[in-house]
Short mmCIF file of C-alpha atoms in Angstrom, two decimals:
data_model
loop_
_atom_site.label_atom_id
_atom_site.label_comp_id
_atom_site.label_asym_id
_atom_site.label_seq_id
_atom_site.Cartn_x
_atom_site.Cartn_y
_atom_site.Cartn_z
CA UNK A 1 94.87 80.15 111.49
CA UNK A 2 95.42 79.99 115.31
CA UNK A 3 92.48 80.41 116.33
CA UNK A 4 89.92 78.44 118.12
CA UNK A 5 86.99 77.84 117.01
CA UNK A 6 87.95 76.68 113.59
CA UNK A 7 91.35 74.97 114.76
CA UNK A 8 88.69 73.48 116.75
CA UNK A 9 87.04 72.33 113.76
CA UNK A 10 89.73 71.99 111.27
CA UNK A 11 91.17 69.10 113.92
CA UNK A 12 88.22 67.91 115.64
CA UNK A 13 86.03 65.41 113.70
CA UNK A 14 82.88 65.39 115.16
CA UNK A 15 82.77 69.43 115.84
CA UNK A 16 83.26 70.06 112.13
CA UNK A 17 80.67 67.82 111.73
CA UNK A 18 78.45 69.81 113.64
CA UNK A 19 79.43 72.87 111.95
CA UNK A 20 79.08 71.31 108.25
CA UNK A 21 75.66 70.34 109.24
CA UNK A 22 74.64 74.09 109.58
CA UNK A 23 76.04 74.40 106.14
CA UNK A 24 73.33 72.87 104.28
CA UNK A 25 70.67 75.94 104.21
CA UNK A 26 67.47 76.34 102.94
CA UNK A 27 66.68 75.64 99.24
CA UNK A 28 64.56 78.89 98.05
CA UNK A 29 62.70 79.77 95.81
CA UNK A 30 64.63 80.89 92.83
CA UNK A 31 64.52 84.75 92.15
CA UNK A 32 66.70 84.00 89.22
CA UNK A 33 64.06 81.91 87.59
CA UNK A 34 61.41 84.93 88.60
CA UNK A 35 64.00 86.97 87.06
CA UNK A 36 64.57 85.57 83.80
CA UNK A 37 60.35 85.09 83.64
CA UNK A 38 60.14 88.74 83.85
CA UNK A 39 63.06 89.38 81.46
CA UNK A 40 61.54 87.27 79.06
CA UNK A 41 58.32 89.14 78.67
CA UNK A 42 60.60 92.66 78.10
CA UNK A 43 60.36 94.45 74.70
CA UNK A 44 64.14 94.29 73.69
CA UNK A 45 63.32 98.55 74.42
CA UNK A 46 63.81 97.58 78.19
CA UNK A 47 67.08 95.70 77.64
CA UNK A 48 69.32 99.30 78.67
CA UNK A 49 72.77 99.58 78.13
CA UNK A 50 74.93 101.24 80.83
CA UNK A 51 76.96 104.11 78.66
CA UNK A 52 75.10 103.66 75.62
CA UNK A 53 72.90 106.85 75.04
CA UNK A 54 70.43 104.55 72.76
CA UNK A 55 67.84 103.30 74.49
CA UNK A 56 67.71 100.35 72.23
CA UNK A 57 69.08 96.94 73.11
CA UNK A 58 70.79 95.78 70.13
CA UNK A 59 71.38 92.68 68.32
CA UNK A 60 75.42 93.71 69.26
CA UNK A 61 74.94 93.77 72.91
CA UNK A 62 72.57 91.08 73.02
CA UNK A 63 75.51 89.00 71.10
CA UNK A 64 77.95 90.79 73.75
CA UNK A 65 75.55 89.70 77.26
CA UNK A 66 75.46 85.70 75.31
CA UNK A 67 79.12 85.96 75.05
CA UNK A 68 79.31 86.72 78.77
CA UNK A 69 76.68 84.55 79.59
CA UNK A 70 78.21 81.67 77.55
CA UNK A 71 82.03 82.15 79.60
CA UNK A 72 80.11 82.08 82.82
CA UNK A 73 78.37 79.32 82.13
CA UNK A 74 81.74 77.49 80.94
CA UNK A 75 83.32 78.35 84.23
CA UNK A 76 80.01 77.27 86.02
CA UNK A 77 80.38 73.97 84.38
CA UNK A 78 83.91 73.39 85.53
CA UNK A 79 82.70 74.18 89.31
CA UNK A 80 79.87 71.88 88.92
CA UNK A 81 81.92 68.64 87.69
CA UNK A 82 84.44 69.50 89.84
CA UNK A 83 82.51 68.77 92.91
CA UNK A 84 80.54 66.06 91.23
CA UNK A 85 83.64 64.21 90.41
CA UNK A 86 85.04 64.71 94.09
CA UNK A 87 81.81 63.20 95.69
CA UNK A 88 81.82 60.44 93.35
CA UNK A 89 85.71 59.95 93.54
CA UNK A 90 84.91 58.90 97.41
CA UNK A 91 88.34 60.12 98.25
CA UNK A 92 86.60 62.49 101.15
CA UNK A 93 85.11 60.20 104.12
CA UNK A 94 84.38 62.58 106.63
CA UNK A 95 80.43 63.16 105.86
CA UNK A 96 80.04 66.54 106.90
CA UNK A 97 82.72 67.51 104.43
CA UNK A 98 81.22 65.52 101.71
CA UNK A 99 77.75 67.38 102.60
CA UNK A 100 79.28 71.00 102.19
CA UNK A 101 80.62 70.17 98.62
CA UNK A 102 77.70 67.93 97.80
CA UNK A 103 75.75 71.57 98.72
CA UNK A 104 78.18 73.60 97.17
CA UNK A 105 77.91 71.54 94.16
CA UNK A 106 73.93 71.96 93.74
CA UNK A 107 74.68 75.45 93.91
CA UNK A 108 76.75 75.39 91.31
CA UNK A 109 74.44 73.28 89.04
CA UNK A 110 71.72 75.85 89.44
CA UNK A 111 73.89 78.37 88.35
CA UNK A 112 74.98 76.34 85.48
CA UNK A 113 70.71 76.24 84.85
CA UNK A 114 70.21 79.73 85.13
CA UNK A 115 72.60 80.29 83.14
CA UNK A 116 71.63 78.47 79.93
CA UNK A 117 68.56 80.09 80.40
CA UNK A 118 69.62 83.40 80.39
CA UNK A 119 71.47 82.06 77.12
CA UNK A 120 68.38 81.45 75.89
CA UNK A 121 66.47 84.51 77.13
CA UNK A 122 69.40 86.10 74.87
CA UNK A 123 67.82 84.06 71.72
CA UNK A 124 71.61 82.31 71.77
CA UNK A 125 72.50 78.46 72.02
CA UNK A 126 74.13 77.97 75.42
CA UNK A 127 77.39 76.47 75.14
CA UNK A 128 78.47 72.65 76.03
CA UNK A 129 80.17 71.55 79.15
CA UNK A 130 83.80 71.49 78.87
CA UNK A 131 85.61 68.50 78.59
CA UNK A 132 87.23 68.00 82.06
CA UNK A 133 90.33 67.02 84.50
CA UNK A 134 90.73 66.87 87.63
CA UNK A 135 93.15 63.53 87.56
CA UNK A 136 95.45 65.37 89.23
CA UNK A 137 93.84 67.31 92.04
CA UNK A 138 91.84 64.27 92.97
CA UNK A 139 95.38 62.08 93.23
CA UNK A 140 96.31 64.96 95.82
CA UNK A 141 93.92 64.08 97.86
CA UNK A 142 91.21 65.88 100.71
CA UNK A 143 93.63 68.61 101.40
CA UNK A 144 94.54 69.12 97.53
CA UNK A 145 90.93 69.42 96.60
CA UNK A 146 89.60 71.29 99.19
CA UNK A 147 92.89 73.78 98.45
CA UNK A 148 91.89 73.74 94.69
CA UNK A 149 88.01 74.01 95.60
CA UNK A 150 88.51 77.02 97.43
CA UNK A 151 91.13 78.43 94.67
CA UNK A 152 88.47 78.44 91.94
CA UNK A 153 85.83 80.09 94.27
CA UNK A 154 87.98 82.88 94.25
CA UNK A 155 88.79 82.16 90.35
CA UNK A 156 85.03 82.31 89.78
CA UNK A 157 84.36 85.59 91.77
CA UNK A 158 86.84 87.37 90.34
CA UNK A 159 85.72 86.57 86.53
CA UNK A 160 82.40 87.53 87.54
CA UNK A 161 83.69 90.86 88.85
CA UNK A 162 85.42 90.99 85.64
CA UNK A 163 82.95 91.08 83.40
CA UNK A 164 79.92 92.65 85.81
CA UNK A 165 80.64 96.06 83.78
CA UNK A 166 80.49 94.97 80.33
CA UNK A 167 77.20 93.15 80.69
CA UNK A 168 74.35 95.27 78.69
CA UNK A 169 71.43 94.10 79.86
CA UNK A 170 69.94 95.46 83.65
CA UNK A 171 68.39 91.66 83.99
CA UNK A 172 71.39 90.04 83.06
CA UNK A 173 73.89 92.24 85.36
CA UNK A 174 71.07 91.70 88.37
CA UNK A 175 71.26 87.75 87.84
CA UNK A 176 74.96 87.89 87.19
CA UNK A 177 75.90 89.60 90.38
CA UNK A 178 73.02 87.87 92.15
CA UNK A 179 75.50 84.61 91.18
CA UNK A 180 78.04 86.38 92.02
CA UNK A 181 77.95 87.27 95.68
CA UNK A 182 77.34 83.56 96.28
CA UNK A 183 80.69 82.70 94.71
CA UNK A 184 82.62 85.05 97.05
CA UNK A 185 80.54 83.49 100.20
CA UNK A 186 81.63 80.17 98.64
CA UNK A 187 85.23 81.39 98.62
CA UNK A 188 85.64 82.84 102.13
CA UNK A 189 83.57 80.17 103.36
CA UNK A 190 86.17 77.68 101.80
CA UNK A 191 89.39 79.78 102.35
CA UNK A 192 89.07 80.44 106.17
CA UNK A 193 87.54 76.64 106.29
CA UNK A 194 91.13 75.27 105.14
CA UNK A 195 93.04 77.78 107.07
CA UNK A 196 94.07 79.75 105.18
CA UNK A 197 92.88 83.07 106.55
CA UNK A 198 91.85 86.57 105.07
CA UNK A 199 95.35 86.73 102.74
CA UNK A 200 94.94 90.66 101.94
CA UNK A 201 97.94 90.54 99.50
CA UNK A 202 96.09 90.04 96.30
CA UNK A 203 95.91 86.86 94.28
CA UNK A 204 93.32 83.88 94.66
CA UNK A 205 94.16 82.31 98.16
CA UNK A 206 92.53 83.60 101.12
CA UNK A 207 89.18 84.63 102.57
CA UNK A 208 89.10 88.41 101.75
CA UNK A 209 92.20 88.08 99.30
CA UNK A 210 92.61 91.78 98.10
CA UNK A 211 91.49 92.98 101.28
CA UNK A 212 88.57 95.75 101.32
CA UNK A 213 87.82 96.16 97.29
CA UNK A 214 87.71 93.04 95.31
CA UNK A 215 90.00 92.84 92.41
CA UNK A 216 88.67 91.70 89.16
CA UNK A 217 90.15 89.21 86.27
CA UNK A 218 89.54 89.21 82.63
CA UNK A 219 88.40 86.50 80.81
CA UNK A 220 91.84 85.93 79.40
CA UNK A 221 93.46 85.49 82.87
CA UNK A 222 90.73 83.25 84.51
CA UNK A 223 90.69 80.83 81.20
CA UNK A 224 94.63 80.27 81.74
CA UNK A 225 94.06 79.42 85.31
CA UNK A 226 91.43 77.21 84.70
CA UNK A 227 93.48 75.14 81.68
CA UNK A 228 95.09 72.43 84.03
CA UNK A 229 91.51 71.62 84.71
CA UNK A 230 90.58 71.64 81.08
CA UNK A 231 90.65 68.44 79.05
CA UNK B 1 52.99 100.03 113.01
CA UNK B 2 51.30 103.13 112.98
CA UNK B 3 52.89 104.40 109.77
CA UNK B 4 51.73 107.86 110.41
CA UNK B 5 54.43 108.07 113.05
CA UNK B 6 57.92 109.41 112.02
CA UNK B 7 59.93 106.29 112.15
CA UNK B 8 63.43 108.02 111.99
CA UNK B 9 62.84 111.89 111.53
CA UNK B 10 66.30 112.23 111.16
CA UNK B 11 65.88 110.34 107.64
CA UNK B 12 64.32 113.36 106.54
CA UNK B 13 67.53 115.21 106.96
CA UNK B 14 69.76 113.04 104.96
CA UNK B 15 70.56 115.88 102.19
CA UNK B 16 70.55 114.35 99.07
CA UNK B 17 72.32 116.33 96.71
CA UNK B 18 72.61 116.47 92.92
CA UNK B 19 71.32 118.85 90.07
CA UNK B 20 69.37 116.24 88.62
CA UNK B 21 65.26 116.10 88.99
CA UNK B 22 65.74 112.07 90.33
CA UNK B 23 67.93 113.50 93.22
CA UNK B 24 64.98 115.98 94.07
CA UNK B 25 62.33 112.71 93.30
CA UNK B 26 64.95 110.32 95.87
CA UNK B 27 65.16 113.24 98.12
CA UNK B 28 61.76 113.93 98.55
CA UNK B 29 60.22 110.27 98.88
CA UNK B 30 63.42 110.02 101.71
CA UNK B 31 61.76 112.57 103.35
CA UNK B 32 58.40 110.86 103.17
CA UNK B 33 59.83 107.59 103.99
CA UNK B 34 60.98 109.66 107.17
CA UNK B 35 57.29 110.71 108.04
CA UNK B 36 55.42 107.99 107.04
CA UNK B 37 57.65 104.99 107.09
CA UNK B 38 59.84 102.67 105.18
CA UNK B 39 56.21 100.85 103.81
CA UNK B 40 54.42 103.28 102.49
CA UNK B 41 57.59 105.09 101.07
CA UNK B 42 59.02 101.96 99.55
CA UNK B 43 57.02 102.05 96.65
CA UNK B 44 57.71 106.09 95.74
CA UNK B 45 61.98 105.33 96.22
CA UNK B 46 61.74 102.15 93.78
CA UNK B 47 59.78 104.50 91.63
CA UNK B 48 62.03 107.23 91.95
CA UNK B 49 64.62 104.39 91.19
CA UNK B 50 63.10 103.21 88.18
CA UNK B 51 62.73 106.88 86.59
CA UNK B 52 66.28 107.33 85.76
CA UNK B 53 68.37 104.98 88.31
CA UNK B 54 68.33 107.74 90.80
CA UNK B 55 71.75 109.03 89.64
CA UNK B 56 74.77 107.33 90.32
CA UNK B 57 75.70 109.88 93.07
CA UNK B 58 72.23 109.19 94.45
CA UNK B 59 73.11 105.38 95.14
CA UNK B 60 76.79 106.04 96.08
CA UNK B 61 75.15 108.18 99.31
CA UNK B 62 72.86 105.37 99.75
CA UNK B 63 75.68 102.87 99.66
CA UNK B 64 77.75 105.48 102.00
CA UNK B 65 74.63 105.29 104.71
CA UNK B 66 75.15 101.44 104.97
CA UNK B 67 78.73 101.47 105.31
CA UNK B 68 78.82 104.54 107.71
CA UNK B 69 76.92 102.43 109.65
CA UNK B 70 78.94 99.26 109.26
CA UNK B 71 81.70 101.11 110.38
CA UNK B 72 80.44 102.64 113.18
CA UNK B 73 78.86 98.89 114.28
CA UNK B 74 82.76 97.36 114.16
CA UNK B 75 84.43 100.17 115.62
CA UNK B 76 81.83 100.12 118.59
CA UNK B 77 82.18 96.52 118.87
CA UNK B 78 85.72 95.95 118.78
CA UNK B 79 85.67 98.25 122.22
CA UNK B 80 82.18 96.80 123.18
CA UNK B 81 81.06 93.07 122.72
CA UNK B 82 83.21 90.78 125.53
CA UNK B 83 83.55 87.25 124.98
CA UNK B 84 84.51 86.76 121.36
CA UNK B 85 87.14 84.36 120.42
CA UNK B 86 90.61 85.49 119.31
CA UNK B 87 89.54 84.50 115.56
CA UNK B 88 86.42 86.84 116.01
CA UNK B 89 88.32 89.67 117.69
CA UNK B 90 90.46 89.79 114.57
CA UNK B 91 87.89 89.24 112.00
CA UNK B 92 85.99 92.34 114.20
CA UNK B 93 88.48 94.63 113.49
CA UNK B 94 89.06 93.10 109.76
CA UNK B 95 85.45 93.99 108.67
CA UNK B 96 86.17 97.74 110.40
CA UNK B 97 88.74 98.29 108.99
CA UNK B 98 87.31 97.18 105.20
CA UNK B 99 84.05 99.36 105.74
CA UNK B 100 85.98 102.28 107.06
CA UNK B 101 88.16 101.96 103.36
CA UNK B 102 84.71 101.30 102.25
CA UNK B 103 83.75 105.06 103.40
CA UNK B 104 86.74 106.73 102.07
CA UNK B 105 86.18 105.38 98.51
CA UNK B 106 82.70 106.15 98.62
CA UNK B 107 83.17 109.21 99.62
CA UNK B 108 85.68 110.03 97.53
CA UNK B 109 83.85 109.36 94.29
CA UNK B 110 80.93 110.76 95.68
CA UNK B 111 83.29 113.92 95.30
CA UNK B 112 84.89 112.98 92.04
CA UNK B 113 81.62 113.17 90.19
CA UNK B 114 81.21 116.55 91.38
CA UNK B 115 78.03 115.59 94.28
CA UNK B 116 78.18 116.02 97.61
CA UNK B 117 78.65 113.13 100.19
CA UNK B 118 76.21 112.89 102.89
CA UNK B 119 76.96 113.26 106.55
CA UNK B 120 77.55 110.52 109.00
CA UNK B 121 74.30 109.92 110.88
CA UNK B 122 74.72 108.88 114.77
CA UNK B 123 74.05 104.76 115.37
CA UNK B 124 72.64 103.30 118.23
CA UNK B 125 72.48 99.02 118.34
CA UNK B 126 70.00 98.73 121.55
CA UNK B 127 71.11 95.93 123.53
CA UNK B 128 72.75 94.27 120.63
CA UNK B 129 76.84 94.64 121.08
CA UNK B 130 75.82 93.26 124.93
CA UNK B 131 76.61 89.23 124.25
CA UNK B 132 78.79 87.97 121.62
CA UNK B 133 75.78 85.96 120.54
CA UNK B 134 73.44 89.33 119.47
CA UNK B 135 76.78 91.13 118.25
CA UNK B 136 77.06 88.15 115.28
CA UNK B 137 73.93 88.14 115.05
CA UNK B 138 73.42 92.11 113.88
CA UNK B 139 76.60 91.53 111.85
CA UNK B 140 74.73 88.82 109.82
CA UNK B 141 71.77 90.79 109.10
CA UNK B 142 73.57 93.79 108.13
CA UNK B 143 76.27 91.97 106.17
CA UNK B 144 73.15 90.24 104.14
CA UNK B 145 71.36 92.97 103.78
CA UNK B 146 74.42 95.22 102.47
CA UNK B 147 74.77 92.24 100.02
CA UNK B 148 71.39 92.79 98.89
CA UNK B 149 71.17 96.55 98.50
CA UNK B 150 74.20 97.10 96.88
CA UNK B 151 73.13 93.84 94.47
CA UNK B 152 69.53 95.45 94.31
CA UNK B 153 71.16 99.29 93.44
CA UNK B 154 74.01 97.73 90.87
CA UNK B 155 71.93 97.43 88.07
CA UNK B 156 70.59 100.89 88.30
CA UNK B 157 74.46 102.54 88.19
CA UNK B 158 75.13 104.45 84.45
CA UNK B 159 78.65 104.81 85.01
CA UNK B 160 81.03 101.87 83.89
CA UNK B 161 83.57 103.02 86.50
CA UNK B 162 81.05 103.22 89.74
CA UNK B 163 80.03 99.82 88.77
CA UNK B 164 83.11 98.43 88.86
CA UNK B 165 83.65 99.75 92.51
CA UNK B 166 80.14 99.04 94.15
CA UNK B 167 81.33 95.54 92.47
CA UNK B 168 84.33 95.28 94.22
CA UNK B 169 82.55 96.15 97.27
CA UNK B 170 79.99 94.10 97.36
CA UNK B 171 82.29 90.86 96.60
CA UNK B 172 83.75 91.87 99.94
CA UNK B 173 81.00 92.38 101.73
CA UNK B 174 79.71 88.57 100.57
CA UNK B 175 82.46 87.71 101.81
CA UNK B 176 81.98 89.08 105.37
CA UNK B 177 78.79 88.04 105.76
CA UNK B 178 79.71 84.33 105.09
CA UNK B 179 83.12 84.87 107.51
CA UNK B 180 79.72 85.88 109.91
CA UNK B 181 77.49 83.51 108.95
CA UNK B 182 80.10 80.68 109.40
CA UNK B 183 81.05 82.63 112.88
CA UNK B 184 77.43 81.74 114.08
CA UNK B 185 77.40 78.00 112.77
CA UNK B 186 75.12 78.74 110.31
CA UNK B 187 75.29 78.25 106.26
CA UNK B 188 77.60 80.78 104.69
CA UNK B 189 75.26 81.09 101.49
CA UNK B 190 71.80 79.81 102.47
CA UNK B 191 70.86 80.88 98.57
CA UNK B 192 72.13 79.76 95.47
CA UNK B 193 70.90 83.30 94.11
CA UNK B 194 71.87 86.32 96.34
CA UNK B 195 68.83 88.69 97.04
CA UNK B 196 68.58 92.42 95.67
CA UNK B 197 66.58 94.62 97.66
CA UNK B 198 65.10 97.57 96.94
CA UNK B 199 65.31 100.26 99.10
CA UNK B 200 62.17 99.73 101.59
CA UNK B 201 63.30 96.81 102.46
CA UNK B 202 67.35 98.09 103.07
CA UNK B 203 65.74 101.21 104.89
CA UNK B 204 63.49 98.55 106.71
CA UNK B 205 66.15 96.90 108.40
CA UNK B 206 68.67 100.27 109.09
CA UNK B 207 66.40 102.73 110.37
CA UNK B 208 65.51 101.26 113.97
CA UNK B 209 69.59 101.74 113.99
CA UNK B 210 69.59 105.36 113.09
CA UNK B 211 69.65 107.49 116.32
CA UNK B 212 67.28 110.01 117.10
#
């Protein structure tokens, strides 16, 4: 990235600190949590399926949407410690950087929330965190984790994308893709931060990394890329 | 607001086709949306909406609006706004050229499920590709607010397929507005949960756009 303004603040202490600052946003009001409220009052009748003719929600796709929910959550987990263990690792000085994964980090912890309640909302048991580590990454350093940050930003959007079309439920797609959109701000956010620009060629480095449609990953693919982080 | 007063009378002409009776419901309360405004038709479109999901071809002209008009907004600005950086020059003509592919997938399986696509309605942005400052600022609201309606329509798609496009769309479009947002200093996802909106509040914020 040659460019100004973020050369500017990719080399420039006290400008990125500036910038970093206007990362923080507003805390809002949860629509998930309105969401799920809602969701939870539904007659299983409401829960529609997308090719399914019956309009039944069965036990099946009920079991299907906690399966979903449960891998989410998993990979929501693993986003959440991750930035947890980089904040408390004190590896990153600069403040303002520290600020945008502290924030990032919260983020991901509501998701993880939401999530297990949407397990829940399911009548399932939401699963455990993962055992985690990040040994390595952390030993790498600020540019290693911020790297590896923005990597599984574009890890998690594209499992979400994955799986966005086998979800049964209409509340469960809404809150999934609601969770979704924020990962891919996350991951452009992250991507252009570290210079790394839009990419365009496919694969899980750069700000728009498939270019103008989004390429999904099945669960089987995003599991093996998160392993190394896996305990 | 006087809400008696045709807001965008050219909304009314939108031709919504499809042999369903949702696309006659969604093209009818378009029409009244046209004559009475985006309030007091909001409620009949999320009812039409809610009666079947509209039909898939219903939301993919919907979705085609909003990126006709993204289009347009890049293409105009990449000739238009002076005073952007190199970095926002080139991420200018990146957006255009992802909501122009954008159109052309739309469109095409608009055509693929046998409906018709709707016709590219003329733009006008008021004073707002005059400063590099109310440029990104436009951007922003439209990038959010494509977020949200195409988050707001997804869960209303039937078809396995169209979902899995809008889906790759809208990832992209996330990702614009937080190339935007960060553009403008300001927090690249101010919500943990992304908005939906329905479609008074997308045709809300697009119709003062729409050119008479």
């Amino acid at each position: 990235m040659t460019d100004s303004v973020l050369r500017e603040l990719a080399d420039d202490p006290s400008s990125r600190k500036r910038f970093f600052k206007t990362l923080g946003g507003a805390g809002a009001v949860s629509a998930f949590t309105v969401l799920l409220a809602a969701c939870g009052d539904d007659d299983k009748e409401n829960g529609s399926s997308r090719s399914s003719s019956s309009s039944t929600s069965s036990k099946q796709d009920n079991a299907s949407d906690l399966k979903i929910v449960n891998y989410a959550l998993t990979l929501e987990y693993l986003e959440a410690d991750f930035y947890a263990k980089v904040i408390d690792s004190g590896i990153i000085k600069d403040k303002a950087t520290v600020d945008l994964a502290k924030r990032f980090g919260e983020t991901e912890q509501q998701h993880v929330d939401g999530l297990k309640a949407a397990a829940k909302s399911l009548g399932g048991t939401p699963v455990k965190a993962p055992k985690t580590n990040f040994d390595d990454v952390l030993g790498g350093g600020q540019k290693r984790i911020l790297a590896t940050a923005a990597t599984v930003e574009n890890l998690g959007a594209a499992a979400y994308l994955g799986e966005a079309a086998n979800i049964k439920s209409r509340e469960i797609l809404a809150s999934a893709l609601a969770i979704h959109t924020v990962e891919a701000r996350h991951a452009a956010a992250l991507n252009i931060l570290i210079g790394r620009g839009f990419g365009g060629k496919g694969g899980l480095e750069g700000a728009i990394p498939d270019g103008a449609f989004a390429k999904p990953m099945g669960m089987k693919d995003v599991l093996a890329a998160a392993k190394p982080f896996l305990a | 607001m006087d809400s008696s007063r045709p807001v965008a009378p050219e909304l009314a002409t939108i031709e919504v086709h499809g042999s369903t009776r949702q696309a006659f419901i969604l093209r009818s309360t378009i029409a009244a949306g046209a004559a009475y405004g985006a309030l007091s038709a909001g409620p009949l479109l999320a009812r039409a909406f809610a009666e079947d999901g509209g039909g898939d071809v219903d939301i993919l002209n919907f979705a085609l609006t909003l990126e006709f008009l993204e289009t347009d907004f890049y293409t105009q600005a990449a000739k238009q706004v002076s005073g952007l950086s190199g970095y926002e020059k080139r991420l200018t003509r990146e957006l255009r050229d992802n909501e122009s592919a954008h159109v052309d997938a739309l469109t095409a399986t608009i055509k693929s499920l046998g409906g018709k696509a709707v016709a590219k309605p003329k733009f006008a942005y008021g004073g707002a590709l005059g400063s590099r400052a109310s440029y990104l600022k436009l951007a922003n609201t439209l990038e959010d607010t494509g977020v949200s309606a195409y988050n707001g329509a997804a869960p209303m798609i039937k078809s396995a397929d169209v979902l899995r496009a809008a889906g790759g769309i809208v990832q992209v479009e996330a990702r614009h507005a937080a190339l935007i947002r960060l553009a403008r200093g300001k927090p690249p996802a101010p919500l943990p949960f992304d908005e939906a909106s329905d479609m008074e509040k997308v045709l809300a914020a697009v119709k003062p756009l729409i050119a008479t």
